[in-house]
Every structure is written in structure tokens, then in C-alpha cells.
Coordinates of C-alpha atoms in Angstrom, one line a residue:
M1 CA 0.0 0.0 0.0
T2 CA 1.2 3.5 -0.8
N3 CA 2.4 5.4 2.2
C4 CA 0.3 8.7 2.3
A5 CA 1.9 10.0 5.5
E6 CA 3.5 13.4 5.3
S7 CA 7.2 13.3 4.6
E8 CA 10.1 15.7 4.2
G9 CA 9.4 16.0 0.5
E10 CA 11.5 15.6 -2.6
L11 CA 12.0 17.7 -5.7
G12 CA 9.4 20.2 -4.6
I13 CA 6.7 17.6 -3.7
K14 CA 5.8 17.7 0.0
Y15 CA 4.0 14.4 0.2
P16 CA 1.5 12.3 -1.9
S17 CA -2.1 13.4 -2.1
P18 CA -4.4 11.4 0.1
L19 CA -6.4 10.7 -3.1
I20 CA -3.7 8.4 -4.2
C21 CA -4.7 5.9 -1.6
L22 CA -8.3 5.6 -2.9
P23 CA -8.9 2.1 -4.4
Y24 CA -9.9 1.9 -8.0
F25 CA -9.0 5.6 -8.5
N26 CA -6.4 6.7 -11.0
I27 CA -5.1 10.0 -9.8
V28 CA -3.7 11.0 -13.2
D29 CA -6.7 10.2 -15.4
G30 CA -9.3 10.8 -12.6
I31 CA -8.4 14.5 -12.2
I32 CA -9.2 16.8 -15.1
P33 CA -6.5 19.5 -15.9
D34 CA -8.0 23.0 -15.8
Y35 CA -6.9 24.7 -19.0
M36 CA -7.9 28.1 -17.8
H37 CA -5.2 28.2 -15.1
S38 CA -2.7 25.9 -16.6
C39 CA -2.7 26.8 -20.3
L40 CA -4.0 30.4 -20.3
E41 CA -2.9 32.1 -17.1
G42 CA 0.0 29.6 -16.8
V43 CA 1.8 28.6 -20.0
A44 CA 0.5 31.5 -22.2
A45 CA 1.3 34.2 -19.7
R46 CA 4.8 32.8 -18.9
M47 CA 5.6 32.5 -22.6
L48 CA 4.6 36.0 -23.4
N49 CA 6.8 37.3 -20.6
Y50 CA 9.7 35.3 -22.0
F51 CA 9.2 37.0 -25.3
L52 CA 8.9 40.5 -23.8
D53 CA 12.0 40.1 -21.6
N54 CA 14.2 40.7 -24.7
M55 CA 12.1 43.6 -26.1
T56 CA 12.4 47.3 -25.6
D57 CA 9.6 49.6 -24.5
N58 CA 9.4 50.9 -28.0
T59 CA 8.9 47.4 -29.4
I60 CA 6.1 46.8 -26.8
E61 CA 4.5 50.0 -28.0
E62 CA 4.6 48.7 -31.5
L63 CA 2.9 45.5 -30.4
D64 CA 0.2 47.7 -28.8
E65 CA -0.4 49.5 -32.1
Q66 CA -0.6 46.3 -34.0
M67 CA -3.2 44.9 -31.6
K68 CA -5.3 48.0 -32.1
K69 CA -5.4 47.3 -35.9
I70 CA -6.6 43.7 -35.4
K71 CA -10.4 43.2 -35.6
P72 CA -11.2 39.9 -33.7
P73 CA -14.5 38.0 -34.4
D74 CA -17.6 39.8 -33.3
Q75 CA -18.6 36.9 -31.1
L76 CA -15.9 37.6 -28.5
Q77 CA -17.6 38.9 -25.4
R78 CA -14.4 40.3 -23.9
L79 CA -11.8 42.1 -26.0
T80 CA -8.2 41.7 -25.0
R81 CA -6.5 44.9 -23.7
L82 CA -3.1 46.1 -24.9
I83 CA 0.1 44.2 -24.3
S84 CA 1.2 46.9 -21.9
E85 CA -1.8 46.2 -19.7
R86 CA -1.3 42.4 -19.7
D87 CA -0.8 42.3 -15.9
D88 CA -4.6 43.0 -15.6
W89 CA -5.7 40.5 -18.3
K90 CA -8.5 38.1 -17.4
A91 CA -8.3 34.5 -18.5
R92 CA -10.5 35.1 -21.5
E93 CA -8.2 37.9 -22.7
W94 CA -5.3 35.4 -22.6
E95 CA -7.3 33.0 -24.6
N96 CA -8.1 35.7 -27.2
F97 CA -4.5 36.7 -27.3
V98 CA -3.3 33.1 -28.0
L99 CA -5.9 32.4 -30.7
Y100 CA -6.4 35.7 -32.5
Y101 CA -3.6 38.2 -31.7
S102 CA -0.3 36.4 -31.0
I103 CA 0.6 35.0 -34.4
P104 CA 0.3 38.2 -36.4
I105 CA 2.0 40.5 -33.9
L106 CA 4.8 38.1 -32.7
K107 CA 5.8 36.8 -36.2
S108 CA 8.3 39.7 -36.9
K109 CA 9.3 40.3 -33.3
I110 CA 10.8 37.0 -32.1
S111 CA 13.1 34.5 -33.8
E112 CA 11.8 32.0 -36.3
R113 CA 12.7 29.1 -34.0
K114 CA 10.8 30.5 -31.1
F115 CA 7.9 31.5 -33.3
N116 CA 7.6 28.0 -34.7
H117 CA 7.8 26.6 -31.2
W118 CA 4.9 28.9 -30.1
L119 CA 2.8 27.8 -33.1
L120 CA 2.8 24.2 -31.6
F121 CA 1.0 25.5 -28.5
V122 CA -1.4 27.7 -30.5
E123 CA -2.5 25.0 -32.9
G124 CA -2.7 22.4 -30.1
L125 CA -4.9 24.6 -28.0
Y126 CA -7.1 25.5 -31.0
I127 CA -7.8 21.8 -31.6
V128 CA -8.7 20.9 -28.0
L129 CA -11.1 23.9 -27.8
Q130 CA -13.3 22.7 -30.7
D131 CA -16.8 21.5 -30.1
K132 CA -16.3 18.3 -32.1
I133 CA -12.8 16.7 -32.2
D134 CA -12.0 13.9 -34.5
I135 CA -9.6 11.3 -33.1
S136 CA -7.0 12.1 -35.8
E137 CA -7.1 15.8 -34.7
L138 CA -6.7 14.8 -31.1
D139 CA -3.7 12.7 -32.0
R140 CA -2.2 15.6 -33.9
A141 CA -2.8 17.9 -30.8
N142 CA -1.1 15.3 -28.7
V143 CA 2.0 15.4 -30.9
L144 CA 2.0 19.2 -31.0
F145 CA 1.9 19.4 -27.2
H146 CA 4.6 16.8 -26.7
N147 CA 6.9 18.5 -29.2
F148 CA 6.2 21.8 -27.5
V149 CA 7.2 20.5 -24.1
A150 CA 10.2 18.6 -25.5
D151 CA 11.6 21.8 -27.1
M152 CA 10.7 24.1 -24.2
A153 CA 14.0 24.0 -22.4
D154 CA 16.0 24.5 -25.6
N155 CA 14.0 27.6 -26.4
H156 CA 13.6 29.1 -23.0
E157 CA 16.0 27.4 -20.6
A158 CA 15.2 25.0 -17.7
R159 CA 13.1 27.7 -15.9
A160 CA 10.3 27.2 -18.4
M161 CA 9.9 23.5 -17.4
T162 CA 7.1 24.3 -14.9
Y163 CA 4.2 22.1 -13.7
N164 CA 1.8 23.9 -16.0
T165 CA 4.1 23.0 -18.9
H166 CA 4.1 19.3 -17.8
I167 CA 0.3 19.4 -17.7
L168 CA 0.2 19.8 -21.5
L169 CA 1.3 16.2 -21.8
H170 CA -2.0 15.0 -20.2
I171 CA -4.4 17.4 -21.9
C172 CA -5.3 15.2 -24.9
R173 CA -5.8 12.1 -22.8
S174 CA -8.1 14.2 -20.6
V175 CA -10.0 15.4 -23.7
F176 CA -10.4 11.7 -24.9
N177 CA -11.8 10.7 -21.5
W178 CA -13.8 13.8 -20.5
G179 CA -14.4 16.0 -23.6
P180 CA -13.1 19.3 -24.9
V181 CA -11.2 21.5 -22.4
W182 CA -13.8 24.2 -22.4
A183 CA -16.4 21.7 -21.1
N184 CA -14.4 21.1 -17.9
S185 CA -12.8 24.4 -17.2
T186 CA -13.2 26.7 -14.2
F187 CA -14.6 29.6 -16.2
C188 CA -18.1 28.9 -15.0
F189 CA -17.0 28.7 -11.4
E190 CA -15.1 32.0 -11.7
S191 CA -18.2 33.6 -13.1
A192 CA -20.3 32.2 -10.2
N193 CA -17.8 33.6 -7.7
Q194 CA -18.7 37.1 -8.9
H195 CA -22.3 36.5 -8.0
V196 CA -21.3 35.2 -4.6
L197 CA -19.1 38.3 -4.0
N198 CA -22.0 40.6 -4.9
A199 CA -24.1 38.9 -2.2
I200 CA -21.8 40.1 0.5
K201 CA -22.9 43.6 1.6
C202 CA -20.8 44.0 4.7
A203 CA -17.7 42.4 6.3
R204 CA -19.6 41.0 9.3
G205 CA -21.2 37.6 8.9
A206 CA -20.0 37.1 5.3
S207 CA -20.5 33.3 5.4
H208 CA -24.1 33.7 6.5
Q209 CA -24.8 36.2 3.7
V210 CA -23.4 33.7 1.1
V211 CA -25.5 30.9 2.5
R212 CA -28.6 33.0 2.5
F213 CA -27.9 34.1 -1.1
V214 CA -27.5 30.5 -2.2
N215 CA -30.7 29.4 -0.5
Q216 CA -32.7 32.3 -2.0
S217 CA -31.3 31.5 -5.5
H218 CA -32.2 27.8 -5.1
S219 CA -35.8 28.6 -3.9
L220 CA -36.3 31.1 -6.7
L221 CA -35.2 28.5 -9.3
N222 CA -37.6 25.9 -7.9
L223 CA -40.4 28.5 -7.9
E224 CA -39.7 29.4 -11.4
N225 CA -39.6 25.8 -12.6
S226 CA -42.9 25.0 -10.9
L227 CA -45.0 28.1 -11.7
F228 CA -43.8 29.5 -15.0
P229 CA -45.1 26.7 -17.2
I230 CA -48.7 27.2 -16.0
E231 CA -48.8 31.0 -15.7
N232 CA -50.3 33.3 -18.4
Q233 CA -48.2 35.7 -20.5
D234 CA -48.9 38.8 -18.4
V235 CA -47.4 37.2 -15.3
L236 CA -44.4 36.0 -17.3
N237 CA -43.8 39.5 -18.7
Y238 CA -44.0 41.0 -15.2
C239 CA -41.6 38.5 -13.7
S240 CA -39.2 39.1 -16.6
E241 CA -39.2 42.8 -15.9
V242 CA -38.6 42.3 -12.2
L243 CA -36.0 39.5 -12.3
E244 CA -34.0 40.1 -15.4
S245 CA -30.9 42.2 -15.0
K246 CA -30.9 45.4 -17.0
A247 CA -28.1 47.2 -18.7
K248 CA -27.4 50.7 -17.4
N249 CA -27.4 52.2 -20.9
A250 CA -29.7 50.3 -23.3
L251 CA -32.2 51.1 -26.0
T252 CA -34.6 48.3 -26.9
M253 CA -36.2 48.3 -30.3
S254 CA -38.4 45.8 -32.2
L255 CA -37.3 42.6 -33.8
G256 CA -35.4 41.6 -30.6
I257 CA -32.8 44.4 -31.1
T258 CA -31.2 46.2 -28.1
Y259 CA -28.5 48.9 -28.5
L260 CA -26.0 48.9 -25.7
G261 CA -23.7 51.5 -24.1
K262 CA -23.5 55.3 -24.6
S263 CA -24.6 56.8 -27.9
R264 CA -23.7 59.9 -29.8
Y265 CA -25.3 61.7 -32.7
I266 CA -24.2 60.8 -36.2
D267 CA -21.9 63.2 -37.9
K268 CA -23.1 65.2 -41.0
E269 CA -20.8 63.4 -43.5
T270 CA -21.9 59.9 -42.4
A271 CA -25.5 60.9 -42.3
E272 CA -25.4 62.2 -45.8
S273 CA -23.5 59.2 -47.2
L274 CA -26.1 56.7 -45.7
H275 CA -29.1 59.0 -46.3
L276 CA -29.9 59.2 -42.6
S277 CA -31.3 61.9 -40.5
Q278 CA -28.8 63.9 -38.5
S279 CA -30.8 63.1 -35.4
S280 CA -29.7 59.4 -35.8
L281 CA -27.7 57.9 -33.0
I282 CA -24.6 55.8 -33.2
F283 CA -24.0 52.8 -30.8
Y284 CA -20.9 50.6 -30.7
K285 CA -22.6 47.5 -29.4
M286 CA -25.9 45.8 -30.0
S287 CA -27.7 42.6 -29.3
Q288 CA -30.2 40.8 -31.5
N289 CA -32.0 37.7 -30.2
G290 CA -29.4 37.0 -27.7
C291 CA -26.4 37.4 -30.1

């Protein structure tokens, strides 16, 4: 039997996890790697810092200007801020940087060898983020990640051989067993944490406030599931008005269209070119039927 008692530790490992003593449980395949922390806030963040270590402030400003010129897909809910603001990036911004920004802005700023090494990570991550993954694609991603890890020390010295880097070797097997990485990430938990934090109104009795919030949310969900199917449309409309969160600046139109954010009047030249009234308003964001 494996000895799970705490020991002095070796090579940075204090002692085995108690989970390793569970019968019929494989601690490697039974725990799903979280790509949000390991790949995005881990490998991607560390790699970008390696690249920037050898760049001047002027070069980083050039990268910022290049990012401003890139138009990412409209479906992105959070746009990535500039490279110079990377210390404040959220995990979704790191994901956007890897998939949409990094290749065009880094291609001319780092060596060809390091750029090709970075491409291994980008393509591998793209594959394991797909909704449907063919087994041949998963095999390719596995090769890409293994080559990426194998060449890491040669490109960025031994300091780059971190635990998050090692996790990449297990990503594809986890996808084979449990599904795409997005299906098992901690993004949803991070989002839920924000709701829990909003439930805390004062420092005193924070735990009781959280428990009360969870109980109220659960009761409200049960009430909604039991009553909404049998209520008339007037009641449903009233409940939607009361319960649904409202944007601070929003203008709702017909056909399910809602304009979001602050507006400004259209300029004369644009109004004339589009044959619009000069009293028309310009919005930079809109939603139609939930999109």
C-alpha cells in the first residue's frame, strides 16, 4: 500500500495526495486539468513574458499599435486589452491573445525558431477547444503538445519547465476521457464567484450572507420551474421585468434588437452618405435575439 503519510518532501513535492490511496481511482486520469489556469494564465502568460524580456519599451508600444489594428471575431464577449496592460488581463483575454492576436503580432518580433515553437502551442490549443474533435485531430494535438514540451528547455532554458508545462502532456488524454477542455474548465466557477461576492454587503457575517444568497437563489429557481409553465403571459412578462438584469445604458427596439452603451449623434458626413437623419444615434454595441 502506498504510504500517504507526510514526509520531508522531494523535488518540490511535499507528500503524496491522500487521493492516491483511494482504491480503483487513477489520480492521473481521474483529475481533469483546468486549462484556464494551466494553459492560459500559466503557459501562455509565462511564454509572453519570456518573449517580452528581450524587447524594448518601443517594441512593446509597436505591439500595442498592431493589436489596435486587429479586428477579432464579433462573437468575442471580452476584447483583449493592450500588451502593456497584460498584468490586468483576465483568462478570457489570454485565450483571445493566443488564438487571435499572438501569431500576427509576434511573427516579426521573435526568432523564427521561437515562433515555430509557439505555433505548436497555439494549434494544439485550438484543436482541443473545438466543439467536435476527430480522433485524428486529437492525435495531432497530442503530438504538438509533446513537441512543444520537449523543445521548451532548448528555447527558454530550464526555468520554463514548470508544472503547467508538464500538464500539457496530459491534456489530450483528458479530452479523450472527458471531452473538450472548455467543457471542464473553471470559467463557470469564476463567473459564479462574482455573483457570490455581490451577495456580500458587509464584512460582518460574510459566510451567513453567502448561505442566505444560495438558499434564496435555489428557492427562486424551484419557484420558477414549478410556476412559470402554468402562468399566463402577463405574469411571465411582469416576472421578466422584475427578475432580469438590466443594462445601465440600453435602448430596446423591435425585432429583438437592443442597442447597448452610450450613444452619440451621427456626424453630418456619415448621415449624408447613408441617407440618414442627422438626429440618428450611433451605438458601438448591439444585441439581437441573444447574439
